[in-house]
Amino acid sequence: MCGIVGYIGEQQAAPILLDGLSKLEYRGYDSAGMAVYNGKEIDMVKSMGKLKVLEEMTHGGSTLPGFSGIGHTRWATHGSPTDVNAHPHYNKDSSIVVVHNGIIENYMKLRRKLEGKGYQFVSETDTEVLAHLLDYYYKGDPLDAISKVMYWVEGSYALGILFQDFPGEIYAVRKDSPLIAGQGKDGNFIASDVPAILKYTRDVYFIENQEIVKVTKDSLNFYNIDKEEVQKESSRIEWDISAAEKEGYEYFMLKEIYEQPKAVMDTLHPRLKDQDIVIEELGMTDEEILAVSKIYIVACGSAYHTGVTAKYVFEGLARIPVEVDLASEFRYRRPIFQPGTLVIIVSQSGETADSLAALREAKSCGVRTLGIVNVVGSSIAREADNVLYTWAGPEIAVATTKAYSTQLIAQYLLALKFAKVRNEIDDSQFQSMLYDLEKLPDQIEFLLGNKEKIQHFANRYLATEHVFFIGRGIDYAISLEGSLKLKEISYIHSEAYAAGELKHGTISLIEQDTLVVALVTQKELYKKTLSNMQEVRTRGAFVMAVTNAGNKEVEKSADYVIYLPETNPYFTNSLAVIPLQLFSYYVSLGKGLDVDKPRNLAKSVTVE
Ligand code: AGP
């Protein structure tokens, strides 16, 4: 996620901006920049790469003299990580300069409108639209220009803005992306997050949605979108610096689990337009979608697990045969492709060696490829014929959660779109499923409210040595992810089994009090899975069931039940995975392990 810092006061701004940005590095970024008013005009420096590059370019900020400025670390969403795409962005005469965290969903429409009025763009970013739109509306009153821009812009944004005509002021605006203001002893601040300014002040103001802040060296004034002044109370931050980097969460993994509603919303909303699914970046015409005869979904680890779910969704809805492959296997088995094949590579990092090799193998055979990737500009994103980005923001914890959830969303959208184009589903089913998709963020939020209950249950299993996850159909796919989450961060041996497979061997491992987690979200398979639960229970297992609200029948075959809100059976993985993530997190936490950095594992496996 991008980071923003602004300062205006008695001190030189640039060193303070660099220091503040360094405290936001944990958010993940790929370029950085600063803009400082130097007494005459706004001076800017920006560059691809880490903050160190910026520090060296500006000799620690000394080549950017001035007492007010804004700084930015960019996590690329629109436009690869390059010098030109780095922030700040500015209008034609650099008299208005802006830094931005978020996604402007209607930026293409606004860009075309501005180009039609003669504006020229130099970058690929959505943010540059804001600089020119502010220029378009600016008639000498910054507040008025900002207010007008806010009425036109759709999406999420936290902005820091400099107006050359008003060198004693910095403006900040917030909608959905976090932003705070801070009152220091010799100057005032804006920032994306507390750590950036905690060294200078513990008195902060949390900016609400559609609020504007005017910051001078002596004052902070707050306004609503209609330019009416609003009164705000400051908050006293008691966190220590290290805690604040995680916004108060003990580990990044829990923070990212809690970011899932927003990550799912950010991945979903820009692709839902006028009761339809519009995936501009797919690069496939309806004719090309109709011509798809087979899909391969190729990935590793959790990304592979999303493919196992997607197989059921694609085959169930779009009636296209799907083969799901581990990238490490796919790349060596000389797959035989038929005409009309589409290979989808799923990868959070976009750098996983096996997945990249699988992509290259498919391309060498002349097969069409699509990447589903979270890191903009990563190798898989660049080398696939087309890329569908998941907008989860940077994921720091090794165990994936929000990226996994957004990978599911991306594949749901694809499967639904393909099903509609191929007339495999009628419009009422399509609309009903869109409605279910749009409910998912709130339903995930609801499930996150169970954390205390799940933590209490998890604490009973800190010493356990074996856990089994079972399910049928999509429930089997959920079992795979539940099992991986537990073993990779708690080091407890765990296996996932197609429930129907138990009697072919694994059931011999069930002993008194063995924990078996049963996924029971597929209505037409309830009875089958219930009988598997009874099989293990009669052999001494303790059964934890994850099922749909109202499925009380499960209670006869389970010792502990977690109920999920109602959704379409194809989407239950997005809900069932939440309690499983929390369960694994609290077992690892209870065992005193480093949840974010489990032993032997790396966030991105860039080697074979
Ligand atoms: C999941 O929690 C693991 N971190 C791991 O399985 C991961 O999903 C796998 O390495 C694939 O990574 P990628 O999505 O970056 O390609």
mmCIF file of C-alpha atoms and ligand atoms in Angstrom, residues 300-303 346-350 352 355 398-400 407 484-485 488 603 605, ligand 1:
data_model
loop_
_atom_site.group_PDB
_atom_site.id
_atom_site.type_symbol
_atom_site.label_atom_id
_atom_site.label_comp_id
_atom_site.label_asym_id
_atom_site.label_seq_id
_atom_site.Cartn_x
_atom_site.Cartn_y
_atom_site.Cartn_z
ATOM 1 C CA CYS A 300 1.853 -23.111 -6.142
ATOM 2 C CA GLY A 301 0.723 -23.396 -2.536
ATOM 3 C CA SER A 302 -2.294 -21.347 -1.566
ATOM 4 C CA ALA A 303 -2.557 -19.914 -5.068
ATOM 5 C CA VAL A 346 -2.077 -17.455 -10.281
ATOM 6 C CA SER A 347 0.594 -15.798 -8.144
ATOM 7 C CA GLN A 348 0.567 -13.190 -5.363
ATOM 8 C CA SER A 349 4.205 -12.199 -5.819
ATOM 9 C CA GLY A 350 4.353 -12.721 -9.555
ATOM 10 C CA THR A 352 7.475 -17.622 -7.944
ATOM 11 C CA SER A 355 4.954 -20.471 -11.734
ATOM 12 C CA VAL A 398 4.543 -15.171 4.703
ATOM 13 C CA ALA A 399 1.220 -16.964 5.145
ATOM 14 C CA THR A 400 -1.098 -15.527 2.567
ATOM 15 C CA GLN A 407 -7.339 -14.575 -6.046
ATOM 16 C CA LEU A 484 -1.690 -25.468 4.753
ATOM 17 C CA LYS A 485 -2.397 -22.403 6.908
ATOM 18 C CA GLU A 488 2.957 -23.500 7.802
ATOM 19 C CA LYS A 603 7.296 -14.852 1.179
ATOM 20 C CA VAL A 605 9.882 -18.603 -3.579
HETATM 21 C C1 AGP B 1 0.807 -19.602 1.386
HETATM 22 O O1 AGP B 1 0.450 -19.145 2.689
HETATM 23 C C2 AGP B 1 2.309 -19.622 1.178
HETATM 24 N N1 AGP B 1 2.883 -18.402 1.530
HETATM 25 C C3 AGP B 1 2.680 -20.173 -0.185
HETATM 26 O O2 AGP B 1 2.031 -21.414 -0.341
HETATM 27 C C4 AGP B 1 2.329 -19.302 -1.408
HETATM 28 O O3 AGP B 1 0.943 -19.302 -1.607
HETATM 29 C C5 AGP B 1 3.038 -19.928 -2.631
HETATM 30 O O4 AGP B 1 4.428 -19.888 -2.394
HETATM 31 C C6 AGP B 1 2.724 -19.183 -3.930
HETATM 32 O O5 AGP B 1 3.220 -17.877 -3.861
HETATM 33 P P1 AGP B 1 2.762 -16.825 -4.997
HETATM 34 O O6 AGP B 1 1.283 -16.682 -4.867
HETATM 35 O O7 AGP B 1 3.513 -15.560 -4.678
HETATM 36 O O8 AGP B 1 3.158 -17.408 -6.330
#
